[in-house]
Tab-separated table of C-alpha atoms in Angstrom:
chain	number	residue	atom	x	y	z
A	21	MET	CA	50.156	4.988	-26.261
A	22	ASN	CA	50.811	2.337	-23.672
A	23	PRO	CA	48.704	-0.751	-24.618
A	24	ILE	CA	47.296	-1.064	-21.109
A	25	VAL	CA	46.341	2.615	-21.014
A	26	LYS	CA	44.810	2.288	-24.482
A	27	LYS	CA	42.699	-0.724	-23.475
A	28	THR	CA	41.593	1.055	-20.311
A	29	ALA	CA	40.608	4.135	-22.300
A	30	ILE	CA	38.633	2.041	-24.796
A	31	ALA	CA	36.852	0.160	-22.008
A	32	SER	CA	35.996	3.418	-20.250
A	33	ALA	CA	34.660	4.887	-23.477
A	34	VAL	CA	32.484	1.828	-24.063
A	35	ILE	CA	31.052	2.083	-20.541
A	36	VAL	CA	30.326	5.796	-20.958
A	37	LEU	CA	28.679	5.254	-24.350
A	38	ALA	CA	26.634	2.360	-23.008
A	39	ALA	CA	25.487	4.408	-20.037
A	40	ALA	CA	24.622	7.302	-22.338
A	41	GLY	CA	22.645	4.938	-24.534
A	42	PHE	CA	20.740	3.558	-21.563
A	43	VAL	CA	19.969	7.066	-20.332
A	44	TYR	CA	18.810	8.132	-23.804
A	45	TRP	CA	16.603	5.053	-24.073
A	46	GLY	CA	15.136	5.665	-20.645
A	47	LEU	CA	14.406	9.304	-21.401
A	48	ASN	CA	12.744	8.500	-24.703
A	49	SER	CA	10.977	5.235	-23.946
A	50	ASN	CA	7.291	4.422	-24.085
A	51	THR	CA	4.641	6.931	-23.055
A	52	SER	CA	1.651	6.123	-20.894
A	53	GLU	CA	-1.460	4.894	-22.681
A	54	LEU	CA	-3.765	5.873	-19.812
A	55	PRO	CA	-4.489	9.002	-17.797
A	56	SER	CA	-3.177	8.675	-14.265
A	57	ASP	CA	-6.683	8.528	-12.787
A	58	ALA	CA	-7.421	5.384	-14.805
A	59	THR	CA	-4.978	3.552	-12.533
A	60	ALA	CA	-6.562	4.943	-9.358
A	61	GLY	CA	-9.690	4.092	-7.391
A	62	LYS	CA	-11.324	0.919	-6.107
A	63	ASN	CA	-11.173	-0.787	-9.512
A	64	PRO	CA	-8.076	0.463	-11.354
A	65	GLN	CA	-7.406	-0.407	-14.961
A	66	LEU	CA	-4.550	-2.920	-15.157
A	67	VAL	CA	-2.900	-3.075	-18.581
A	68	GLU	CA	-0.684	-5.823	-19.950
A	69	PRO	CA	2.802	-5.657	-18.397
A	70	LYS	CA	5.735	-4.446	-20.484
A	71	ALA	CA	8.821	-5.704	-18.711
A	72	GLN	CA	11.844	-3.394	-18.906
A	73	TRP	CA	15.517	-3.940	-18.228
A	74	ILE	CA	16.211	-0.212	-17.957
A	75	PRO	CA	13.451	1.883	-16.371
A	76	SER	CA	11.570	4.549	-18.270
A	77	ILE	CA	12.688	7.961	-17.045
A	78	LYS	CA	10.778	11.234	-16.912
A	79	LEU	CA	12.552	13.581	-14.565
A	80	ALA	CA	11.071	16.655	-12.952
A	81	LYS	CA	13.936	18.976	-12.070
A	82	PRO	CA	13.351	20.679	-8.680
A	83	VAL	CA	13.577	24.466	-8.993
A	84	GLY	CA	12.077	25.568	-5.674
A	85	TRP	CA	9.499	28.239	-4.903
A	86	ALA	CA	10.189	31.938	-5.371
A	87	ALA	CA	9.090	34.428	-2.724
A	88	GLY	CA	5.319	34.681	-2.799
A	89	GLU	CA	4.834	31.450	-4.751
A	90	ALA	CA	2.837	28.568	-3.302
A	91	PRO	CA	1.003	25.428	-4.356
A	92	LYS	CA	-2.626	25.706	-5.439
A	93	ALA	CA	-5.131	24.760	-2.751
A	94	ALA	CA	-8.531	23.264	-3.564
A	95	GLN	CA	-11.582	25.524	-3.526
A	96	GLY	CA	-12.372	26.744	-0.025
A	97	LEU	CA	-8.836	26.112	1.255
A	98	THR	CA	-5.808	28.354	1.663
A	99	VAL	CA	-2.129	27.443	1.841
A	100	ALA	CA	0.765	29.285	3.489
A	101	ARG	CA	4.296	28.585	4.670
A	102	PHE	CA	4.405	27.170	8.180
A	103	ALA	CA	8.213	26.828	8.095
A	104	GLU	CA	10.940	27.164	5.466
A	105	GLY	CA	14.689	26.969	5.136
A	106	LEU	CA	14.655	23.292	6.074
A	107	ASP	CA	17.076	20.735	4.654
A	108	HIS	CA	15.169	17.871	3.003
A	109	PRO	CA	12.278	17.636	5.507
A	110	ARG	CA	10.405	14.358	5.300
A	111	THR	CA	8.396	12.867	8.173
A	112	MET	CA	6.589	14.958	10.797
A	113	LEU	CA	5.117	14.357	14.248
A	114	THR	CA	2.923	16.795	16.175
A	115	LEU	CA	3.486	16.520	19.929
A	116	PRO	CA	0.789	16.924	22.611
A	117	ASN	CA	1.916	20.518	23.306
A	118	GLY	CA	1.678	21.463	19.616
A	119	ASP	CA	5.393	21.415	18.771
A	120	VAL	CA	6.123	19.732	15.451
A	121	LEU	CA	9.102	17.419	14.980
A	122	VAL	CA	10.512	17.082	11.462
A	123	SER	CA	13.111	14.619	10.225
A	124	GLU	CA	15.690	16.237	7.955
A	125	THR	CA	16.909	13.168	6.152
A	126	ASN	CA	17.924	11.400	2.972
A	127	ALA	CA	19.235	7.998	1.924
A	128	PRO	CA	22.249	6.615	3.831
A	129	ALA	CA	25.683	7.301	2.395
A	130	GLY	CA	26.748	4.717	-0.166
A	131	ASN	CA	23.201	3.414	-0.569
A	132	LYS	CA	23.248	2.928	-4.350
A	133	PRO	CA	21.344	0.314	-6.377
A	134	GLY	CA	23.607	-2.222	-8.063
A	135	GLY	CA	24.163	-3.063	-11.720
A	136	ILE	CA	23.732	-0.943	-14.836
A	137	THR	CA	20.104	-0.283	-13.946
A	138	GLY	CA	21.159	0.979	-10.544
A	139	PHE	CA	23.914	3.088	-12.100
A	140	VAL	CA	21.434	4.835	-14.384
A	141	MET	CA	18.922	5.270	-11.571
A	142	GLY	CA	21.616	6.768	-9.368
A	143	LEU	CA	22.481	9.346	-12.014
A	144	MET	CA	18.840	10.271	-12.383
A	145	PHE	CA	18.136	10.506	-8.660
A	146	ASN	CA	21.034	12.920	-8.271
A	147	ARG	CA	19.328	15.205	-10.783
A	148	VAL	CA	16.071	15.335	-8.818
A	149	GLY	CA	17.590	16.014	-5.399
A	150	ALA	CA	17.459	12.455	-4.070
A	151	GLY	CA	21.213	11.871	-4.112
A	152	GLU	CA	22.325	14.555	-1.669
A	153	ALA	CA	23.941	13.702	1.667
A	154	SER	CA	21.492	13.101	4.496
A	155	PRO	CA	21.306	16.000	7.000
A	156	ASP	CA	20.641	13.437	9.776
A	157	ARG	CA	18.719	15.736	12.121
A	158	ILE	CA	15.443	15.976	13.994
A	159	VAL	CA	14.234	19.587	13.953
A	160	LEU	CA	11.648	21.117	16.280
A	161	LEU	CA	9.178	23.732	14.998
A	162	ARG	CA	7.089	25.832	17.391
A	163	ASP	CA	4.203	28.181	16.613
A	164	ALA	CA	3.910	29.750	20.059
A	165	ASP	CA	1.461	32.522	19.169
A	166	GLY	CA	-0.838	30.386	17.019
A	167	ASP	CA	-0.596	32.562	13.917
A	168	GLY	CA	0.039	29.602	11.621
A	169	LYS	CA	3.777	30.157	11.259
A	170	ALA	CA	6.570	28.601	13.310
A	171	GLU	CA	8.688	31.254	15.033
A	172	LEU	CA	11.114	28.719	16.476
A	173	LYS	CA	13.133	26.317	14.356
A	174	THR	CA	15.847	24.457	16.242
A	175	THR	CA	17.767	21.199	16.029
A	176	LEU	CA	16.350	18.814	18.606
A	177	ARG	CA	18.977	16.122	17.986
A	178	SER	CA	21.623	15.167	15.457
A	179	GLU	CA	23.772	12.798	17.517
A	180	ASP	CA	23.309	9.127	16.540
A	181	MET	CA	20.845	10.057	13.801
A	182	HIS	CA	21.430	8.049	10.629
A	183	SER	CA	18.841	8.656	7.917
A	184	PRO	CA	16.108	9.073	10.551
A	185	SER	CA	12.504	8.934	9.416
A	186	GLY	CA	9.880	7.300	11.661
A	187	LEU	CA	8.797	9.305	14.717
A	188	ALA	CA	6.395	8.362	17.525
A	189	TYR	CA	5.727	9.654	21.044
A	190	ARG	CA	3.802	8.492	24.121
A	191	ASP	CA	4.072	8.795	27.902
A	192	GLY	CA	7.485	10.423	28.091
A	193	LYS	CA	9.098	8.243	25.430
A	194	LEU	CA	10.150	9.386	21.958
A	195	TYR	CA	10.850	6.724	19.345
A	196	VAL	CA	13.034	7.460	16.322
A	197	ALA	CA	13.623	5.038	13.472
A	198	ASN	CA	16.993	5.273	11.778
A	199	HIS	CA	17.401	3.229	8.623
A	200	ASP	CA	18.968	0.413	10.667
A	201	LYS	CA	17.411	0.551	14.155
A	202	VAL	CA	14.690	2.021	16.350
A	203	LEU	CA	15.893	4.140	19.281
A	204	GLU	CA	13.947	5.031	22.436
A	205	PHE	CA	14.579	8.315	24.274
A	206	ALA	CA	13.265	9.882	27.454
A	207	PHE	CA	11.497	13.047	26.332
A	208	THR	CA	9.075	15.629	27.682
A	209	PRO	CA	7.113	17.845	25.268
A	210	GLY	CA	8.396	21.385	25.649
A	211	GLN	CA	12.061	20.368	25.451
A	212	THR	CA	13.960	21.995	22.620
A	213	LYS	CA	17.028	19.771	22.946
A	214	LEU	CA	17.236	16.000	23.209
A	215	GLU	CA	20.482	15.210	24.987
A	216	GLY	CA	22.069	12.167	26.540
A	217	ARG	CA	22.149	8.586	25.397
A	218	PRO	CA	19.118	6.701	24.135
A	219	LEU	CA	17.361	4.635	26.785
A	220	ARG	CA	17.822	1.639	24.520
A	221	THR	CA	17.982	0.364	21.000
A	222	MET	CA	14.530	-1.145	20.814
A	223	ILE	CA	15.207	-3.282	17.735
A	224	ASP	CA	17.760	-3.548	14.964
A	225	LEU	CA	16.452	-3.353	11.402
A	226	PRO	CA	17.788	-4.523	8.048
A	227	PRO	CA	19.766	-1.496	6.866
A	228	ALA	CA	19.362	0.808	3.882
A	229	GLY	CA	18.243	-0.831	0.643
A	230	ASN	CA	16.366	0.782	-2.226
A	231	HIS	CA	13.655	1.753	0.254
A	232	TRP	CA	15.403	3.067	3.327
A	233	MET	CA	12.629	4.965	5.160
A	234	ARG	CA	11.229	3.311	8.291
A	235	ASN	CA	7.900	4.686	9.467
A	236	LEU	CA	6.508	4.198	12.995
A	237	LEU	CA	3.019	3.975	14.479
A	238	LEU	CA	2.052	3.341	18.101
A	239	SER	CA	-1.027	1.335	19.012
A	240	GLU	CA	-3.788	3.333	20.646
A	241	ASP	CA	-3.038	1.760	24.033
A	242	GLY	CA	0.698	2.382	23.615
A	243	LYS	CA	1.615	-1.263	24.114
A	244	HIS	CA	2.853	-1.962	20.586
A	245	LEU	CA	4.990	-0.111	18.080
A	246	TYR	CA	4.572	-0.836	14.379
A	247	VAL	CA	7.571	-0.451	12.066
A	248	ALA	CA	7.231	-0.281	8.285
A	249	VAL	CA	10.275	-1.615	6.398
A	250	GLY	CA	10.492	-1.478	2.595
A	251	SER	CA	12.185	-3.936	0.271
A	252	ALA	CA	15.856	-3.802	-0.662
A	253	SER	CA	15.093	-4.079	-4.379
A	254	ASN	CA	12.392	-3.783	-7.011
A	255	VAL	CA	11.227	-7.418	-7.275
A	256	ALA	CA	13.830	-9.356	-5.277
A	257	GLU	CA	16.190	-9.441	-8.250
A	258	ASN	CA	19.131	-9.868	-5.866
A	259	GLY	CA	17.637	-12.889	-4.132
A	260	MET	CA	15.169	-13.447	-1.319
A	261	GLU	CA	17.892	-13.685	1.327
A	262	GLU	CA	18.566	-9.988	0.844
A	263	GLU	CA	14.888	-9.331	1.590
A	264	THR	CA	14.937	-11.002	5.003
A	265	GLY	CA	12.993	-8.832	7.437
A	266	ARG	CA	11.905	-6.439	4.696
A	267	ALA	CA	8.777	-5.611	2.699
A	268	MET	CA	6.640	-5.902	5.801
A	269	ILE	CA	5.260	-4.215	8.893
A	270	TRP	CA	6.702	-5.394	12.210
A	271	GLU	CA	4.804	-5.339	15.493
A	272	VAL	CA	7.045	-4.707	18.515
A	273	ASP	CA	6.048	-5.124	22.155
A	274	VAL	CA	7.044	-1.801	23.727
A	275	GLN	CA	7.847	-3.332	27.112
A	276	THR	CA	9.814	-6.414	26.075
A	277	ALA	CA	10.906	-5.447	22.511
A	278	ARG	CA	9.744	-8.859	21.295
A	279	ARG	CA	8.514	-8.609	17.732
A	280	ARG	CA	6.520	-10.475	15.145
A	281	GLN	CA	5.679	-10.009	11.487
A	282	PHE	CA	2.350	-8.175	11.477
A	283	ALA	CA	1.818	-8.009	7.690
A	284	VAL	CA	4.027	-9.017	4.760
A	285	GLY	CA	4.334	-8.887	0.978
A	286	MET	CA	4.279	-5.071	0.927
A	287	ARG	CA	7.000	-3.751	-1.377
A	288	ASN	CA	7.391	-0.382	0.302
A	289	PRO	CA	4.907	0.473	3.070
A	290	ASN	CA	5.157	4.098	4.144
A	291	GLY	CA	2.309	6.083	5.652
A	292	LEU	CA	0.603	4.365	8.594
A	293	GLY	CA	-2.505	5.435	10.489
A	294	TRP	CA	-5.498	4.249	12.500
A	295	ASN	CA	-8.900	4.453	10.844
A	296	PRO	CA	-11.052	6.370	13.373
A	297	SER	CA	-14.220	4.577	12.221
A	298	THR	CA	-12.999	1.010	12.596
A	299	GLY	CA	-9.777	1.148	14.608
A	300	GLU	CA	-7.959	-0.704	11.799
A	301	MET	CA	-4.444	0.070	10.657
A	302	TRP	CA	-4.229	1.502	7.126
A	303	ALA	CA	-1.108	2.035	5.035
A	304	THR	CA	0.140	3.478	1.784
A	305	VAL	CA	2.336	1.120	-0.233
A	306	GLN	CA	4.555	1.841	-3.233
A	307	GLU	CA	4.341	-0.903	-5.826
A	308	ARG	CA	6.895	-2.269	-8.303
A	309	ASP	CA	8.592	-0.569	-11.269
A	310	MET	CA	9.712	-1.480	-14.777
A	311	LEU	CA	6.479	-3.028	-16.061
A	312	GLY	CA	5.658	0.054	-18.100
A	313	PRO	CA	4.319	3.521	-17.279
A	314	ASP	CA	0.827	2.278	-16.333
A	315	LEU	CA	1.804	-0.525	-13.921
A	316	VAL	CA	1.655	-1.133	-11.035
A	317	PRO	CA	-0.610	1.222	-9.040
A	318	ASP	CA	0.569	2.274	-5.605
A	319	TYR	CA	-2.172	1.571	-3.117
A	320	LEU	CA	-3.960	2.394	0.122
A	321	THR	CA	-5.214	-0.536	2.164
A	322	ASN	CA	-6.322	-1.729	5.552
A	323	VAL	CA	-3.789	-4.020	7.207
A	324	PRO	CA	-5.232	-6.813	9.337
A	325	VAL	CA	-2.818	-8.928	11.331
A	326	GLY	CA	-1.296	-11.710	9.242
A	327	ALA	CA	-2.070	-10.020	5.930
A	328	GLN	CA	-0.099	-11.027	2.824
A	329	TYR	CA	-0.085	-8.684	-0.202
A	330	GLY	CA	1.934	-10.818	-2.587
A	331	TRP	CA	5.208	-9.001	-3.219
A	332	PRO	CA	7.354	-9.933	-5.070
A	333	TRP	CA	5.400	-12.716	-6.772
A	334	VAL	CA	2.029	-11.127	-7.479
A	335	TYR	CA	0.340	-7.751	-7.551
A	336	TRP	CA	-3.266	-6.695	-7.087
A	337	LYS	CA	-4.012	-10.099	-5.528
A	338	ASP	CA	-3.723	-12.480	-8.500
A	339	THR	CA	-1.505	-11.062	-11.281
A	340	PHE	CA	1.831	-12.870	-11.363
A	341	ASP	CA	5.050	-10.991	-12.080
A	342	GLU	CA	6.887	-13.273	-14.493
A	343	ARG	CA	10.229	-11.609	-13.759
A	344	VAL	CA	10.430	-13.096	-10.258
A	345	GLN	CA	12.712	-16.135	-10.268
A	346	TRP	CA	12.064	-17.385	-6.744
A	347	PRO	CA	9.335	-19.977	-6.076
A	348	MET	CA	6.210	-18.884	-4.248
A	349	GLN	CA	4.723	-21.123	-1.586
A	350	THR	CA	1.458	-22.404	-3.030
A	351	TYR	CA	-0.496	-21.767	0.171
A	352	MET	CA	0.228	-18.038	-0.192
A	353	ILE	CA	-1.850	-17.759	-3.357
A	354	GLU	CA	-5.093	-18.370	-1.497
A	355	TYR	CA	-4.278	-15.880	1.253
A	356	THR	CA	-2.939	-12.986	-0.822
A	357	ARG	CA	-5.143	-9.950	-0.245
A	358	LYS	CA	-6.389	-7.438	-2.771
A	359	PRO	CA	-5.603	-3.836	-1.792
A	360	GLU	CA	-8.580	-1.632	-0.988
A	361	TYR	CA	-7.818	1.404	-3.159
A	362	ALA	CA	-5.351	2.219	-5.949
A	363	LEU	CA	-3.545	5.564	-5.808
A	364	GLY	CA	-2.162	5.582	-9.362
A	365	ALA	CA	0.835	4.042	-11.081
A	366	HIS	CA	4.226	5.410	-9.995
A	367	VAL	CA	2.785	8.316	-7.980
A	368	SER	CA	5.139	7.420	-5.093
A	369	ALA	CA	2.571	7.506	-2.286
A	370	LEU	CA	4.126	8.470	1.046
A	371	GLY	CA	2.551	10.037	4.142
A	372	LEU	CA	-1.087	9.675	5.174
A	373	THR	CA	-3.267	11.119	7.905
A	374	PHE	CA	-6.928	10.471	8.634
A	375	ALA	CA	-9.516	13.188	9.061
A	376	ASN	CA	-10.742	13.162	12.627
A	377	GLY	CA	-12.470	15.377	15.119
A	378	GLY	CA	-10.956	18.857	15.358
A	379	ASN	CA	-9.662	19.387	11.821
A	380	ARG	CA	-10.490	22.708	10.136
A	381	MET	CA	-10.554	21.691	6.493
A	382	GLY	CA	-14.236	22.460	6.094
A	383	LYS	CA	-17.153	20.736	4.417
A	384	GLY	CA	-16.337	17.616	2.420
A	385	TYR	CA	-13.238	16.722	4.417
A	386	GLU	CA	-14.881	15.362	7.564
A	387	ASN	CA	-14.298	11.651	6.916
A	388	GLY	CA	-11.474	10.194	4.858
A	389	VAL	CA	-7.723	10.203	4.463
A	390	PHE	CA	-5.195	12.739	3.145
A	391	ILE	CA	-2.224	11.339	1.200
A	392	ALA	CA	0.982	12.931	-0.093
A	393	ARG	CA	1.870	11.650	-3.573
A	394	HIS	CA	5.564	12.461	-3.874
A	395	GLY	CA	5.598	12.188	-7.669
A	396	SER	CA	6.883	9.867	-10.365
A	397	TRP	CA	10.345	9.684	-11.884
A	398	ASN	CA	9.605	6.916	-14.388
A	399	ARG	CA	6.313	7.814	-16.053
A	400	ARG	CA	5.516	9.962	-19.064
A	401	PRO	CA	3.609	12.174	-18.441
A	402	SER	CA	4.519	12.632	-14.789
A	403	ALA	CA	2.012	11.606	-12.110
A	404	GLY	CA	1.517	12.553	-8.487
A	405	TYR	CA	3.222	15.705	-7.197
A	406	ASP	CA	0.150	16.544	-5.121
A	407	VAL	CA	-1.810	15.958	-1.945
A	408	VAL	CA	-5.121	14.157	-2.405
A	409	PHE	CA	-8.130	13.253	-0.273
A	410	ILE	CA	-9.921	9.897	-0.377
A	411	PRO	CA	-13.414	10.213	1.145
A	412	PHE	CA	-14.629	7.329	3.319
A	413	ASP	CA	-18.167	6.143	3.995
A	414	ALA	CA	-19.846	5.723	7.382
A	415	ASN	CA	-18.542	2.144	7.604
A	416	GLY	CA	-14.922	3.262	7.371
A	417	ASN	CA	-14.260	2.220	3.744
A	418	PRO	CA	-13.064	4.295	0.767
A	419	LYS	CA	-15.845	5.560	-1.467
A	420	ASP	CA	-15.833	4.524	-5.123
A	421	VAL	CA	-14.490	7.848	-6.418
A	422	LYS	CA	-11.167	9.057	-7.779
A	423	PRO	CA	-8.630	10.816	-5.513
A	424	GLN	CA	-9.699	14.415	-4.888
A	425	PRO	CA	-6.997	17.105	-5.289
A	426	VAL	CA	-6.241	19.098	-2.143
A	427	LEU	CA	-2.894	20.671	-3.012
A	428	THR	CA	-1.570	20.868	-6.579
A	429	GLY	CA	0.711	23.122	-8.614
A	430	PHE	CA	3.975	21.490	-7.554
A	431	LEU	CA	4.598	20.394	-11.146
A	432	LYS	CA	5.246	23.187	-13.661
A	433	ASP	CA	4.004	23.267	-17.249
A	434	ASN	CA	7.569	22.867	-18.566
A	435	GLY	CA	8.058	19.604	-16.642
A	436	ASP	CA	10.136	21.050	-13.801
A	437	THR	CA	8.829	20.895	-10.262
A	438	HIS	CA	8.731	23.513	-7.526
A	439	GLY	CA	8.848	20.792	-4.888
A	440	ARG	CA	7.598	17.359	-3.871
A	441	PRO	CA	4.953	16.788	-1.175
A	442	THR	CA	6.195	14.133	1.214
A	443	TRP	CA	4.379	13.835	4.539
A	444	VAL	CA	1.121	15.034	6.100
A	445	THR	CA	-0.003	15.603	9.684
A	446	TRP	CA	-2.232	17.927	11.732
A	447	ASP	CA	-1.066	20.984	13.626
A	448	LYS	CA	-2.504	21.881	17.032
A	449	GLY	CA	-5.148	24.124	15.438
A	450	GLY	CA	-6.531	21.516	13.048
A	451	ALA	CA	-4.729	22.668	9.899
A	452	LEU	CA	-3.050	20.177	7.576
A	453	LEU	CA	0.753	20.348	7.468
A	454	VAL	CA	2.547	19.136	4.327
A	455	SER	CA	6.313	18.664	4.146
A	456	ASP	CA	7.984	19.494	0.819
A	457	ASP	CA	11.380	17.812	0.883
A	458	THR	CA	13.123	19.217	-2.200
A	459	ALA	CA	11.946	22.788	-1.487
A	460	GLY	CA	12.675	22.653	2.255
A	461	ILE	CA	9.227	23.965	3.231
A	462	VAL	CA	6.366	22.838	5.464
A	463	TRP	CA	3.048	24.069	4.058
A	464	ARG	CA	-0.072	24.746	6.133
A	465	VAL	CA	-3.504	24.144	4.588
A	466	VAL	CA	-6.777	25.232	6.216
A	467	SER	CA	-10.294	26.439	5.437
A	468	PRO	CA	-10.515	29.995	6.818
A	469	GLY	CA	-13.329	30.359	9.308
A	470	ALA	CA	-14.141	26.649	9.377
A	471	GLN	CA	-15.274	25.233	12.694
A	472	PRO	CA	-13.449	22.179	14.056
A	473	SER	CA	-14.963	19.001	12.652
A	474	VAL	CA	-16.883	16.676	14.937
A	475	ALA	CA	-15.371	13.386	16.015
A	476	ILE	CA	-16.050	10.435	13.737
A	477	LYS	CA	-18.421	7.911	15.244
A	478	PRO	CA	-16.791	4.483	15.554
A	479	VAL	CA	-18.493	1.702	13.631
A	480	VAL	CA	-17.874	-0.813	16.413
A	481	THR	CA	-19.232	0.477	19.713
A	482	GLU	CA	-19.523	-2.749	21.678
A	483	HIS	CA	-16.901	-5.456	22.017
A	484	MET	CA	-17.475	-9.130	22.625
A	485	LYS	CA	-16.939	-10.289	26.170
A	486	PRO	CA	-13.549	-11.884	26.861
A	487	ARG	CA	-13.438	-15.639	26.505
A	488	GLU	CA	-13.957	-17.344	29.823
A	489	ASP	CA	-11.328	-19.736	31.110
A	490	ILE	CA	-12.675	-23.226	31.688
A	491	LYS	CA	-11.317	-24.494	34.968
A	492	ASP	CA	-12.761	-27.999	34.728
A	493	PRO	CA	-13.745	-28.854	31.164
A	494	THR	CA	-14.958	-32.277	32.274
A	495	SER	CA	-17.569	-30.975	34.721
A	496	PRO	CA	-21.225	-31.241	33.653
A	497	GLU	CA	-21.716	-27.494	34.015
A	498	GLU	CA	-18.787	-26.590	31.762
A	499	ALA	CA	-19.681	-29.327	29.306
A	500	ALA	CA	-23.192	-27.911	29.036
A	501	LYS	CA	-21.762	-24.425	28.517
A	502	LEU	CA	-19.512	-25.704	25.735
A	503	MET	CA	-22.348	-27.597	24.051
A	504	GLY	CA	-24.476	-24.469	24.119
A	505	GLY	CA	-27.704	-26.353	24.761
A	506	PHE	CA	-27.305	-29.070	22.106
A	507	ARG	CA	-29.502	-32.095	22.641
A	508	LYS	CA	-27.993	-35.555	22.920
A	509	GLU	CA	-29.552	-36.658	19.631
A	510	ASP	CA	-27.649	-33.857	17.869
A	511	ASP	CA	-24.422	-35.764	18.482
A	512	ARG	CA	-25.006	-37.566	15.211
A	513	LEU	CA	-24.097	-34.317	13.442
A	514	LEU	CA	-20.678	-34.245	15.056
A	515	PRO	CA	-17.563	-36.181	14.024
A	516	GLN	CA	-17.586	-39.672	15.565
């Protein structure tokens, strides 16, 4: 044998054996010490970290749903197929006329993690349906007769779609987030085709990365668009420069396209929504991997402007990740926020939607949030693969209870999975729609005979008056207004 050919063959064999060894180790590595619910709730149990070079792997092979099969709905609810025959449906948006837009999408071509770890992860993702080519389409579903099943399924647009995910609509404008930019289109609900060029590229985004989805949320007044961008890596192992513009939520002025960082330190923010009680933004966030099967819990949290959640340096406010090589600014430690509610380790939390007036889910679902937990790939036993409900109190905060199952049965007893719940939204009749990306189905969940729920009463009903401009701050009248009635002798309490 030619010496060069022989050396090449030996090197190839070593690589194959090494990869096989890594895969075997990942498939047979440590099992969880805790039930999944122990890592969920307002006060999750946080175990000691067990840093890994190669991730633990517990794959759930997607096998689909046979005719007549369906997930299991919670007591009092029913589930049926709203639409099927879709190609990797992920995000959804219900338009004012009741049509439902669905992104058929997957990771961008060539978007593979680097290194041996990335090589192994790529092999595994291919097995669970995450490595297929992206369909790159926005599909329109229409239930014209209101029977709970879409009669019309048509491609709204495929041109210039590149791993599209985020969708938002207001006042004749449709916004679509590709993995690398946000596009704005002129659009009128009722259209079944979206033709012509985009009105503009609103903003460019850092492309692809390990977390390539880009969710969108419009402010209630329509003046700002919020864009969730996940990190390029697990814990910035490729350097912080690669994470520029990532792991954060951007706020974009719709008129001028000027943007600012609204909240940062969020490894992979996905679902976004407005809390109807408080008007606050809330988000689901996927936390880091390779610290063992019980760390770190994904979470649900409110997102005030300027919030910092610590990624990649810390998790759950004050636990440092020793794997991170890059220095953390000391001032950040004081301002890192603790998430409001843990959703469980490695459950892969994705879409969320708040209960609000008009939903027909019945008693017990009037106030809270529904969340799709896409399901783990690196935990033994598997976690997630369901839709859960987190009840909220009258003040707009999560109650101190565990996530309540709404839709289960995706995961089979033998470890395979029928499908993976991905996104949630409301249809025009108040039923909950759930996209199932690996099965190509949109499920419809409702409580038969339930009356539409009443609107949630806002906690804040009266706003402070706008600050008055002071035309002449040196005038006696304005000085008195500023002092608020302080007496002269009180000056001794003020800085001299």
